[in-house]
mmCIF file with all atom_site columns, C-alpha atoms in Angstrom:
data_model
loop_
_atom_site.group_PDB
_atom_site.id
_atom_site.type_symbol
_atom_site.label_atom_id
_atom_site.label_alt_id
_atom_site.label_comp_id
_atom_site.label_asym_id
_atom_site.label_entity_id
_atom_site.label_seq_id
_atom_site.pdbx_PDB_ins_code
_atom_site.Cartn_x
_atom_site.Cartn_y
_atom_site.Cartn_z
_atom_site.occupancy
_atom_site.B_iso_or_equiv
_atom_site.pdbx_formal_charge
_atom_site.auth_seq_id
_atom_site.auth_comp_id
_atom_site.auth_asym_id
_atom_site.auth_atom_id
_atom_site.pdbx_PDB_model_num
ATOM 1   C CA . GLN A 1 1   ? -29.192 -10.404 -11.804 1.00 0.00 ? 253 GLN A CA 1
ATOM 2   C CA . ASP A 1 2   ? -28.525 -6.887  -10.516 1.00 0.00 ? 254 ASP A CA 1
ATOM 3   C CA . ALA A 1 3   ? -32.523 -6.006  -9.438  1.00 0.00 ? 255 ALA A CA 1
ATOM 4   C CA . LEU A 1 4   ? -32.622 -8.773  -8.058  1.00 0.00 ? 256 LEU A CA 1
ATOM 5   C CA . ASP A 1 5   ? -30.418 -8.636  -5.866  1.00 0.00 ? 257 ASP A CA 1
ATOM 6   C CA . SER A 1 6   ? -31.250 -5.383  -5.405  1.00 0.00 ? 258 SER A CA 1
ATOM 7   C CA . ILE A 1 7   ? -34.054 -6.569  -4.271  1.00 0.00 ? 259 ILE A CA 1
ATOM 8   C CA . TYR A 1 8   ? -32.469 -8.506  -1.971  1.00 0.00 ? 260 TYR A CA 1
ATOM 9   C CA . ASP A 1 9   ? -30.001 -6.068  -0.267  1.00 0.00 ? 261 ASP A CA 1
ATOM 10  C CA . THR A 1 10  ? -32.940 -3.690  1.289   1.00 0.00 ? 262 THR A CA 1
ATOM 11  C CA . ASN A 1 11  ? -35.840 -6.182  1.464   1.00 0.00 ? 263 ASN A CA 1
ATOM 12  C CA . GLY A 1 12  ? -37.976 -5.587  -1.276  1.00 0.00 ? 264 GLY A CA 1
ATOM 13  C CA . THR A 1 13  ? -41.123 -7.046  -3.094  1.00 0.00 ? 265 THR A CA 1
ATOM 14  C CA . ILE A 1 14  ? -41.441 -7.322  -7.475  1.00 0.00 ? 266 ILE A CA 1
ATOM 15  C CA . ILE A 1 15  ? -44.824 -6.404  -7.678  1.00 0.00 ? 267 ILE A CA 1
ATOM 16  C CA . GLY A 1 16  ? -46.624 -7.323  -11.098 1.00 0.00 ? 268 GLY A CA 1
ATOM 17  C CA . ILE A 1 17  ? -47.899 -4.490  -12.632 1.00 0.00 ? 269 ILE A CA 1
ATOM 18  C CA . SER A 1 18  ? -50.171 -5.080  -16.110 1.00 0.00 ? 270 SER A CA 1
ATOM 19  C CA . GLU A 1 19  ? -51.216 -2.450  -18.395 1.00 0.00 ? 271 GLU A CA 1
ATOM 20  C CA . GLU A 1 20  ? -54.754 -1.460  -17.518 1.00 0.00 ? 272 GLU A CA 1
ATOM 21  C CA . GLU A 1 21  ? -53.234 -1.510  -13.781 1.00 0.00 ? 273 GLU A CA 1
ATOM 22  C CA . LEU A 1 22  ? -50.277 0.498   -15.569 1.00 0.00 ? 274 LEU A CA 1
ATOM 23  C CA . LEU A 1 23  ? -53.099 3.016   -17.376 1.00 0.00 ? 275 LEU A CA 1
ATOM 24  C CA . ARG A 1 24  ? -55.819 3.541   -14.532 1.00 0.00 ? 276 ARG A CA 1
ATOM 25  C CA . TYR A 1 25  ? -52.335 3.874   -11.370 1.00 0.00 ? 277 TYR A CA 1
ATOM 26  C CA . THR A 1 26  ? -50.032 6.880   -13.792 1.00 0.00 ? 278 THR A CA 1
ATOM 27  C CA . ALA A 1 27  ? -53.688 8.958   -13.690 1.00 0.00 ? 279 ALA A CA 1
ATOM 28  C CA . LYS A 1 28  ? -54.745 8.541   -10.537 1.00 0.00 ? 280 LYS A CA 1
ATOM 29  C CA . PHE A 1 29  ? -51.594 9.813   -9.673  1.00 0.00 ? 281 PHE A CA 1
ATOM 30  C CA . LYS A 1 30  ? -51.558 12.557  -11.810 1.00 0.00 ? 282 LYS A CA 1
ATOM 31  C CA . GLU A 1 31  ? -54.361 14.013  -11.085 1.00 0.00 ? 283 GLU A CA 1
ATOM 32  C CA . LEU A 1 32  ? -53.581 13.761  -7.378  1.00 0.00 ? 284 LEU A CA 1
ATOM 33  C CA . GLU A 1 33  ? -50.070 14.940  -8.155  1.00 0.00 ? 285 GLU A CA 1
ATOM 34  C CA . LYS A 1 34  ? -50.046 17.742  -11.030 1.00 0.00 ? 286 LYS A CA 1
ATOM 35  C CA . VAL A 1 35  ? -47.036 15.326  -12.440 1.00 0.00 ? 287 VAL A CA 1
ATOM 36  C CA . LYS A 1 36  ? -45.514 14.380  -15.586 1.00 0.00 ? 288 LYS A CA 1
ATOM 37  C CA . PHE A 1 37  ? -43.170 11.217  -17.093 1.00 0.00 ? 289 PHE A CA 1
ATOM 38  C CA . SER A 1 38  ? -43.126 8.304   -18.848 1.00 0.00 ? 290 SER A CA 1
ATOM 39  C CA . THR A 1 39  ? -44.481 5.065   -19.663 1.00 0.00 ? 291 THR A CA 1
ATOM 40  C CA . GLU A 1 40  ? -41.149 3.585   -18.910 1.00 0.00 ? 292 GLU A CA 1
ATOM 41  C CA . GLN A 1 41  ? -41.391 5.654   -15.407 1.00 0.00 ? 293 GLN A CA 1
ATOM 42  C CA . GLY A 1 42  ? -45.222 4.828   -15.469 1.00 0.00 ? 294 GLY A CA 1
ATOM 43  C CA . TYR A 1 43  ? -43.893 0.510   -13.673 1.00 0.00 ? 295 TYR A CA 1
ATOM 44  C CA . ALA A 1 44  ? -42.042 2.144   -10.236 1.00 0.00 ? 296 ALA A CA 1
ATOM 45  C CA . ILE A 1 45  ? -45.079 4.771   -9.539  1.00 0.00 ? 297 ILE A CA 1
ATOM 46  C CA . ALA A 1 46  ? -47.738 1.731   -10.350 1.00 0.00 ? 298 ALA A CA 1
ATOM 47  C CA . GLY A 1 47  ? -46.741 -0.294  -8.617  1.00 0.00 ? 299 GLY A CA 1
ATOM 48  C CA . PHE A 1 48  ? -46.215 2.273   -5.576  1.00 0.00 ? 300 PHE A CA 1
ATOM 49  C CA . MET A 1 49  ? -49.974 3.019   -6.027  1.00 0.00 ? 301 MET A CA 1
ATOM 50  C CA . LYS A 1 50  ? -51.539 0.080   -5.764  1.00 0.00 ? 302 LYS A CA 1
ATOM 51  C CA . GLU A 1 51  ? -49.017 -0.783  -2.612  1.00 0.00 ? 303 GLU A CA 1
ATOM 52  C CA . VAL A 1 52  ? -51.023 2.238   -1.563  1.00 0.00 ? 304 VAL A CA 1
ATOM 53  C CA . GLU A 1 53  ? -54.105 0.971   -2.363  1.00 0.00 ? 305 GLU A CA 1
ATOM 54  C CA . LYS A 1 54  ? -54.197 -2.428  -0.347  1.00 0.00 ? 306 LYS A CA 1
ATOM 55  C CA . ASP A 1 55  ? -53.103 -0.203  2.144   1.00 0.00 ? 307 ASP A CA 1
ATOM 56  C CA . ASN A 1 56  ? -48.866 -1.950  2.587   1.00 0.00 ? 308 ASN A CA 1
ATOM 57  C CA . ILE A 1 57  ? -47.876 1.492   2.920   1.00 0.00 ? 309 ILE A CA 1
ATOM 58  C CA . SER A 1 58  ? -47.444 3.203   6.299   1.00 0.00 ? 310 SER A CA 1
ATOM 59  C CA . ASN A 1 59  ? -48.250 7.566   6.152   1.00 0.00 ? 311 ASN A CA 1
ATOM 60  C CA . GLY A 1 60  ? -44.915 9.159   5.658   1.00 0.00 ? 312 GLY A CA 1
ATOM 61  C CA . ASN A 1 61  ? -43.225 10.696  3.270   1.00 0.00 ? 313 ASN A CA 1
ATOM 62  C CA . HIS A 1 62  ? -42.165 8.051   0.645   1.00 0.00 ? 314 HIS A CA 1
ATOM 63  C CA . VAL A 1 63  ? -39.414 7.719   -2.215  1.00 0.00 ? 315 VAL A CA 1
ATOM 64  C CA . ILE A 1 64  ? -40.332 6.427   -6.209  1.00 0.00 ? 316 ILE A CA 1
ATOM 65  C CA . ILE A 1 65  ? -37.402 5.085   -7.287  1.00 0.00 ? 317 ILE A CA 1
ATOM 66  C CA . LEU A 1 66  ? -38.499 6.709   -11.096 1.00 0.00 ? 318 LEU A CA 1
ATOM 67  C CA . ASN A 1 67  ? -35.024 4.813   -12.870 1.00 0.00 ? 319 ASN A CA 1
ATOM 68  C CA . ASN A 1 68  ? -33.979 0.686   -13.357 1.00 0.00 ? 320 ASN A CA 1
ATOM 69  C CA . GLY A 1 69  ? -31.684 1.801   -9.533  1.00 0.00 ? 321 GLY A CA 1
ATOM 70  C CA . ARG A 1 70  ? -28.278 1.479   -11.172 1.00 0.00 ? 322 ARG A CA 1
ATOM 71  C CA . VAL A 1 71  ? -25.685 4.158   -10.515 1.00 0.00 ? 323 VAL A CA 1
ATOM 72  C CA . ASP A 1 72  ? -23.014 5.827   -13.762 1.00 0.00 ? 324 ASP A CA 1
ATOM 73  C CA . LEU A 1 73  ? -19.782 4.626   -12.278 1.00 0.00 ? 325 LEU A CA 1
ATOM 74  C CA . ASN A 1 74  ? -16.426 5.373   -12.655 1.00 0.00 ? 326 ASN A CA 1
ATOM 75  C CA . VAL A 1 75  ? -14.430 2.367   -12.634 1.00 0.00 ? 327 VAL A CA 1
ATOM 76  C CA . ARG A 1 76  ? -11.211 2.224   -13.063 1.00 0.00 ? 328 ARG A CA 1
ATOM 77  C CA . LYS A 1 77  ? -7.463  0.442   -11.644 1.00 0.00 ? 329 LYS A CA 1
ATOM 78  C CA . VAL A 1 78  ? -5.545  3.322   -8.977  1.00 0.00 ? 330 VAL A CA 1
ATOM 79  C CA . ASP A 1 79  ? -2.325  4.023   -9.113  1.00 0.00 ? 331 ASP A CA 1
ATOM 80  C CA . ILE A 1 80  ? -1.529  4.750   -5.043  1.00 0.00 ? 332 ILE A CA 1
ATOM 81  C CA . SER A 1 81  ? -0.018  7.960   -6.677  1.00 0.00 ? 333 SER A CA 1
ATOM 82  C CA . GLU A 1 82  ? -3.936  9.136   -6.738  1.00 0.00 ? 334 GLU A CA 1
ATOM 83  C CA . LEU A 1 83  ? -4.942  8.136   -3.813  1.00 0.00 ? 335 LEU A CA 1
ATOM 84  C CA . ASP A 1 84  ? -6.537  10.723  -2.274  1.00 0.00 ? 336 ASP A CA 1
ATOM 85  C CA . MET A 1 85  ? -5.973  8.563   1.394   1.00 0.00 ? 337 MET A CA 1
ATOM 86  C CA . THR A 1 86  ? -3.538  7.795   3.455   1.00 0.00 ? 338 THR A CA 1
ATOM 87  C CA . ILE A 1 87  ? -3.911  4.083   4.112   1.00 0.00 ? 339 ILE A CA 1
ATOM 88  C CA . ASP A 1 88  ? -4.563  3.451   6.133   1.00 0.00 ? 340 ASP A CA 1
ATOM 89  C CA . GLU A 1 89  ? -7.762  5.325   5.683   1.00 0.00 ? 341 GLU A CA 1
ATOM 90  C CA . LEU A 1 90  ? -8.120  3.337   2.461   1.00 0.00 ? 342 LEU A CA 1
ATOM 91  C CA . ILE A 1 91  ? -8.356  -0.684  5.288   1.00 0.00 ? 343 ILE A CA 1
ATOM 92  C CA . ASP A 1 92  ? -10.319 2.055   7.288   1.00 0.00 ? 344 ASP A CA 1
ATOM 93  C CA . THR A 1 93  ? -12.343 1.876   4.043   1.00 0.00 ? 345 THR A CA 1
ATOM 94  C CA . LEU A 1 94  ? -12.374 -1.443  3.732   1.00 0.00 ? 346 LEU A CA 1
ATOM 95  C CA . ASP A 1 95  ? -12.796 -2.914  6.872   1.00 0.00 ? 347 ASP A CA 1
ATOM 96  C CA . GLU A 1 96  ? -16.387 -1.368  6.968   1.00 0.00 ? 348 GLU A CA 1
ATOM 97  C CA . TRP A 1 97  ? -17.915 -2.422  3.466   1.00 0.00 ? 349 TRP A CA 1
ATOM 98  C CA . MET A 1 98  ? -16.431 -6.011  4.863   1.00 0.00 ? 350 MET A CA 1
ATOM 99  C CA . MET A 1 99  ? -18.475 -6.614  7.501   1.00 0.00 ? 351 MET A CA 1
ATOM 100 C CA . GLU A 1 100 ? -18.725 -9.806  8.981   1.00 0.00 ? 352 GLU A CA 1
ATOM 101 C CA . TYR A 1 101 ? -15.663 -11.479 6.363   1.00 0.00 ? 353 TYR A CA 1
ATOM 102 C CA . THR A 1 102 ? -13.222 -8.644  7.549   1.00 0.00 ? 354 THR A CA 1
ATOM 103 C CA . ASP A 1 103 ? -10.069 -9.596  8.010   1.00 0.00 ? 355 ASP A CA 1
ATOM 104 C CA . PRO A 1 104 ? -6.388  -8.637  10.607  1.00 0.00 ? 356 PRO A CA 1
ATOM 105 C CA . ARG A 1 105 ? -5.737  -4.936  9.616   1.00 0.00 ? 357 ARG A CA 1
ATOM 106 C CA . TYR A 1 106 ? -2.087  -6.114  9.285   1.00 0.00 ? 358 TYR A CA 1
ATOM 107 C CA . GLU A 1 107 ? -3.964  -8.421  6.295   1.00 0.00 ? 359 GLU A CA 1
ATOM 108 C CA . ILE A 1 108 ? -4.859  -6.226  4.974   1.00 0.00 ? 360 ILE A CA 1
ATOM 109 C CA . LYS A 1 109 ? -2.500  -3.734  5.237   1.00 0.00 ? 361 LYS A CA 1
ATOM 110 C CA . GLU A 1 110 ? 0.053   -6.701  3.950   1.00 0.00 ? 362 GLU A CA 1
ATOM 111 C CA . ALA A 1 111 ? -2.319  -7.407  0.915   1.00 0.00 ? 363 ALA A CA 1
ATOM 112 C CA . ILE A 1 112 ? -3.019  -3.562  -0.010  1.00 0.00 ? 364 ILE A CA 1
ATOM 113 C CA . GLN A 1 113 ? 0.616   -2.849  -0.500  1.00 0.00 ? 365 GLN A CA 1
ATOM 114 C CA . SER A 1 114 ? 1.261   -5.712  -2.498  1.00 0.00 ? 366 SER A CA 1
ATOM 115 C CA . ALA A 1 115 ? -1.642  -5.404  -4.636  1.00 0.00 ? 367 ALA A CA 1
ATOM 116 C CA . PHE A 1 116 ? 0.725   -1.360  -5.488  1.00 0.00 ? 368 PHE A CA 1
ATOM 117 C CA . GLN A 1 117 ? 3.510   -3.126  -6.135  1.00 0.00 ? 369 GLN A CA 1
ATOM 118 C CA . ASN A 1 118 ? 3.221   -6.039  -7.773  1.00 0.00 ? 370 ASN A CA 1
ATOM 119 C CA . GLY A 1 119 ? -0.820  -6.306  -8.915  1.00 0.00 ? 371 GLY A CA 1
ATOM 120 C CA . PHE A 1 120 ? -3.398  -3.500  -8.995  1.00 0.00 ? 372 PHE A CA 1
ATOM 121 C CA . VAL A 1 121 ? -5.987  -2.004  -7.038  1.00 0.00 ? 373 VAL A CA 1
ATOM 122 C CA . ILE A 1 122 ? -9.499  -1.185  -8.445  1.00 0.00 ? 374 ILE A CA 1
ATOM 123 C CA . MET A 1 123 ? -11.972 1.925   -8.875  1.00 0.00 ? 375 MET A CA 1
ATOM 124 C CA . ALA A 1 124 ? -15.206 2.893   -9.039  1.00 0.00 ? 376 ALA A CA 1
ATOM 125 C CA . PHE A 1 125 ? -16.419 5.875   -8.302  1.00 0.00 ? 377 PHE A CA 1
ATOM 126 C CA . TYR A 1 126 ? -19.898 7.332   -8.566  1.00 0.00 ? 378 TYR A CA 1
ATOM 127 C CA . ASN A 1 127 ? -19.668 11.215  -8.557  1.00 0.00 ? 379 ASN A CA 1
ATOM 128 C CA . ASN A 1 128 ? -16.364 12.023  -7.758  1.00 0.00 ? 380 ASN A CA 1
ATOM 129 C CA . ASP A 1 129 ? -16.799 9.878   -4.383  1.00 0.00 ? 381 ASP A CA 1
ATOM 130 C CA . LEU A 1 130 ? -15.680 6.241   -3.350  1.00 0.00 ? 382 LEU A CA 1
ATOM 131 C CA . ALA A 1 131 ? -17.734 3.597   -3.774  1.00 0.00 ? 383 ALA A CA 1
ATOM 132 C CA . GLY A 1 132 ? -16.383 0.167   -4.286  1.00 0.00 ? 384 GLY A CA 1
ATOM 133 C CA . ILE A 1 133 ? -12.106 -1.309  -3.951  1.00 0.00 ? 385 ILE A CA 1
ATOM 134 C CA . THR A 1 134 ? -10.185 -4.111  -5.215  1.00 0.00 ? 386 THR A CA 1
ATOM 135 C CA . VAL A 1 135 ? -7.261  -5.582  -3.875  1.00 0.00 ? 387 VAL A CA 1
ATOM 136 C CA . ILE A 1 136 ? -5.540  -8.128  -6.526  1.00 0.00 ? 388 ILE A CA 1
ATOM 137 C CA . ILE A 1 137 ? -2.763  -9.625  -5.149  1.00 0.00 ? 389 ILE A CA 1
ATOM 138 C CA . HIS A 1 138 ? 0.479   -11.163 -8.086  1.00 0.00 ? 390 HIS A CA 1
ATOM 139 C CA . THR A 1 139 ? 1.352   -14.631 -6.741  1.00 0.00 ? 391 THR A CA 1
ATOM 140 C CA . GLY A 1 140 ? 4.660   -14.526 -9.042  1.00 0.00 ? 392 GLY A CA 1
ATOM 141 C CA . PHE A 1 141 ? 3.055   -17.665 -11.297 1.00 0.00 ? 393 PHE A CA 1
ATOM 142 C CA . GLU A 1 142 ? 2.366   -18.412 -14.750 1.00 0.00 ? 394 GLU A CA 1
ATOM 143 C CA . VAL A 1 143 ? 1.060   -21.595 -14.940 1.00 0.00 ? 395 VAL A CA 1
ATOM 144 C CA . PHE A 1 144 ? 1.642   -23.562 -11.400 1.00 0.00 ? 396 PHE A CA 1
ATOM 145 C CA . ILE A 1 145 ? -1.662  -21.249 -9.957  1.00 0.00 ? 397 ILE A CA 1
ATOM 146 C CA . PRO A 1 146 ? -3.344  -18.492 -11.152 1.00 0.00 ? 398 PRO A CA 1
ATOM 147 C CA . THR A 1 147 ? -0.765  -15.239 -11.498 1.00 0.00 ? 399 THR A CA 1
ATOM 148 C CA . TYR A 1 148 ? -3.530  -12.622 -9.780  1.00 0.00 ? 400 TYR A CA 1
ATOM 149 C CA . HIS A 1 149 ? -5.115  -13.611 -6.830  1.00 0.00 ? 401 HIS A CA 1
ATOM 150 C CA . LEU A 1 150 ? -8.489  -11.506 -5.967  1.00 0.00 ? 402 LEU A CA 1
ATOM 151 C CA . GLY A 1 151 ? -7.774  -10.622 -1.867  1.00 0.00 ? 403 GLY A CA 1
ATOM 152 C CA . TYR A 1 152 ? -10.540 -8.613  -1.096  1.00 0.00 ? 404 TYR A CA 1
ATOM 153 C CA . ILE A 1 153 ? -13.384 -6.312  -3.264  1.00 0.00 ? 405 ILE A CA 1
ATOM 154 C CA . ALA A 1 154 ? -16.108 -4.233  -1.309  1.00 0.00 ? 406 ALA A CA 1
ATOM 155 C CA . THR A 1 155 ? -18.780 -2.017  -2.052  1.00 0.00 ? 407 THR A CA 1
ATOM 156 C CA . LYS A 1 156 ? -20.427 0.488   -0.033  1.00 0.00 ? 408 LYS A CA 1
ATOM 157 C CA . LYS A 1 157 ? -22.743 -0.518  2.419   1.00 0.00 ? 409 LYS A CA 1
ATOM 158 C CA . SER A 1 158 ? -25.326 2.036   1.329   1.00 0.00 ? 410 SER A CA 1
ATOM 159 C CA . ILE A 1 159 ? -24.784 1.238   -2.124  1.00 0.00 ? 411 ILE A CA 1
ATOM 160 C CA . LYS A 1 160 ? -25.523 -2.071  -2.583  1.00 0.00 ? 412 LYS A CA 1
ATOM 161 C CA . GLY A 1 161 ? -26.799 -4.704  -4.586  1.00 0.00 ? 413 GLY A CA 1
ATOM 162 C CA . ARG A 1 162 ? -26.206 -2.385  -7.825  1.00 0.00 ? 414 ARG A CA 1
ATOM 163 C CA . GLY A 1 163 ? -24.390 -3.569  -9.429  1.00 0.00 ? 415 GLY A CA 1
ATOM 164 C CA . ILE A 1 164 ? -21.191 -2.270  -8.715  1.00 0.00 ? 416 ILE A CA 1
ATOM 165 C CA . ALA A 1 165 ? -19.206 -5.585  -7.368  1.00 0.00 ? 417 ALA A CA 1
ATOM 166 C CA . THR A 1 166 ? -20.196 -7.071  -10.515 1.00 0.00 ? 418 THR A CA 1
ATOM 167 C CA . GLN A 1 167 ? -18.335 -4.229  -12.269 1.00 0.00 ? 419 GLN A CA 1
ATOM 168 C CA . LEU A 1 168 ? -15.566 -3.827  -10.047 1.00 0.00 ? 420 LEU A CA 1
ATOM 169 C CA . LEU A 1 169 ? -14.580 -7.699  -11.059 1.00 0.00 ? 421 LEU A CA 1
ATOM 170 C CA . ALA A 1 170 ? -15.584 -8.195  -14.356 1.00 0.00 ? 422 ALA A CA 1
ATOM 171 C CA . LYS A 1 171 ? -12.676 -4.864  -14.671 1.00 0.00 ? 423 LYS A CA 1
ATOM 172 C CA . ALA A 1 172 ? -9.737  -7.592  -12.467 1.00 0.00 ? 424 ALA A CA 1
ATOM 173 C CA . ILE A 1 173 ? -10.890 -10.459 -14.571 1.00 0.00 ? 425 ILE A CA 1
ATOM 174 C CA . GLU A 1 174 ? -10.935 -8.025  -17.846 1.00 0.00 ? 426 GLU A CA 1
ATOM 175 C CA . THR A 1 175 ? -7.179  -6.766  -15.916 1.00 0.00 ? 427 THR A CA 1
ATOM 176 C CA . ALA A 1 176 ? -5.441  -10.094 -14.805 1.00 0.00 ? 428 ALA A CA 1
ATOM 177 C CA . ASN A 1 177 ? -6.712  -11.185 -18.696 1.00 0.00 ? 429 ASN A CA 1
ATOM 178 C CA . GLY A 1 178 ? -9.102  -13.777 -17.410 1.00 0.00 ? 430 GLY A CA 1
ATOM 179 C CA . LYS A 1 179 ? -5.846  -15.470 -14.604 1.00 0.00 ? 431 LYS A CA 1
ATOM 180 C CA . ILE A 1 180 ? -7.287  -14.986 -11.286 1.00 0.00 ? 432 ILE A CA 1
ATOM 181 C CA . SER A 1 181 ? -8.608  -16.992 -9.127  1.00 0.00 ? 433 SER A CA 1
ATOM 182 C CA . LEU A 1 182 ? -10.201 -16.029 -5.547  1.00 0.00 ? 434 LEU A CA 1
ATOM 183 C CA . HIS A 1 183 ? -11.406 -17.298 -2.104  1.00 0.00 ? 435 HIS A CA 1
ATOM 184 C CA . VAL A 1 184 ? -13.943 -16.850 -0.085  1.00 0.00 ? 436 VAL A CA 1
ATOM 185 C CA . GLU A 1 185 ? -16.103 -17.906 3.332   1.00 0.00 ? 437 GLU A CA 1
ATOM 186 C CA . ARG A 1 186 ? -18.570 -21.191 3.051   1.00 0.00 ? 438 ARG A CA 1
ATOM 187 C CA . ASN A 1 187 ? -20.917 -18.964 4.289   1.00 0.00 ? 439 ASN A CA 1
ATOM 188 C CA . ASN A 1 188 ? -20.856 -16.030 2.371   1.00 0.00 ? 440 ASN A CA 1
ATOM 189 C CA . ASN A 1 189 ? -23.924 -17.690 -0.682  1.00 0.00 ? 441 ASN A CA 1
ATOM 190 C CA . ARG A 1 190 ? -24.057 -13.567 -1.604  1.00 0.00 ? 442 ARG A CA 1
ATOM 191 C CA . ALA A 1 191 ? -20.606 -12.937 -2.739  1.00 0.00 ? 443 ALA A CA 1
ATOM 192 C CA . ILE A 1 192 ? -20.620 -17.492 -4.259  1.00 0.00 ? 444 ILE A CA 1
ATOM 193 C CA . LYS A 1 193 ? -23.019 -16.104 -6.407  1.00 0.00 ? 445 LYS A CA 1
ATOM 194 C CA . LEU A 1 194 ? -21.134 -13.548 -7.816  1.00 0.00 ? 446 LEU A CA 1
ATOM 195 C CA . TYR A 1 195 ? -18.445 -15.676 -8.017  1.00 0.00 ? 447 TYR A CA 1
ATOM 196 C CA . GLU A 1 196 ? -20.596 -17.623 -9.679  1.00 0.00 ? 448 GLU A CA 1
ATOM 197 C CA . LYS A 1 197 ? -22.147 -15.854 -12.324 1.00 0.00 ? 449 LYS A CA 1
ATOM 198 C CA . MET A 1 198 ? -18.912 -13.457 -14.055 1.00 0.00 ? 450 MET A CA 1
ATOM 199 C CA . GLY A 1 199 ? -17.271 -17.596 -14.881 1.00 0.00 ? 451 GLY A CA 1
ATOM 200 C CA . PHE A 1 200 ? -15.191 -18.057 -11.226 1.00 0.00 ? 452 PHE A CA 1
ATOM 201 C CA . GLU A 1 201 ? -15.669 -22.323 -10.615 1.00 0.00 ? 453 GLU A CA 1
ATOM 202 C CA . LYS A 1 202 ? -15.029 -24.663 -7.228  1.00 0.00 ? 454 LYS A CA 1
ATOM 203 C CA . SER A 1 203 ? -11.262 -25.667 -7.561  1.00 0.00 ? 455 SER A CA 1
ATOM 204 C CA . TYR A 1 204 ? -10.212 -27.336 -4.453  1.00 0.00 ? 456 TYR A CA 1
ATOM 205 C CA . LEU A 1 205 ? -10.170 -26.828 -0.660  1.00 0.00 ? 457 LEU A CA 1
ATOM 206 C CA . ARG A 1 206 ? -7.907  -24.513 1.380   1.00 0.00 ? 458 ARG A CA 1
ATOM 207 C CA . MET A 1 207 ? -6.599  -26.005 4.205   1.00 0.00 ? 459 MET A CA 1
ATOM 208 C CA . ILE A 1 208 ? -4.564  -23.330 6.453   1.00 0.00 ? 460 ILE A CA 1
ATOM 209 C CA . TYR A 1 209 ? -2.309  -24.686 9.118   1.00 0.00 ? 461 TYR A CA 1
ATOM 210 C CA . ASN A 1 210 ? -2.899  -23.814 12.381  1.00 0.00 ? 462 ASN A CA 1
ATOM 211 C CA . ASN A 1 211 ? -0.169  -23.833 15.122  1.00 0.00 ? 463 ASN A CA 1
ATOM 212 C CA . LYS A 1 212 ? -1.725  -24.484 18.195  1.00 0.00 ? 464 LYS A CA 1
#
């Protein structure tokens, strides 16, 4: 699923490679570039060479990723004392990463402050750089509604589609001992797909009174 998400994020294409094509294209690439690589890495190169042969690759420099595109992450709960940024900078980051699904700054701030006080915040780090954030709020209930509520989850735009949100959500579910709820925009199909994959089910329609 993570591989499919990566393809979706980058407007990529799935390229089928037969054993015969693998041998032929990798042999040709080795002859041209004088490099060595494993059979597993050869599939990416063979796919590239196949597209070149079909004239689907434009002239210029290209990067071939010789792995499955996933990243090694450090995903952990973070206390406010561990932050290397201000709350305002954290709000800015969430606001940017959530894009069209963001909320007003004062709402994000209230959620973050509540999470650090009574809930928890989980962050994902890649090469010590912040790559994802999850803000979990304590509802104050144990039975009436789930104890925790997922306020926000967002990942760095440049590395979306690599399973970071999945790992953040898995850590949140584990930390909350499964007692967690969330709400999501009805048109955010990508997020809904992730939540359902992780075991969330549609339970009720959330309605908010609008006194206009």
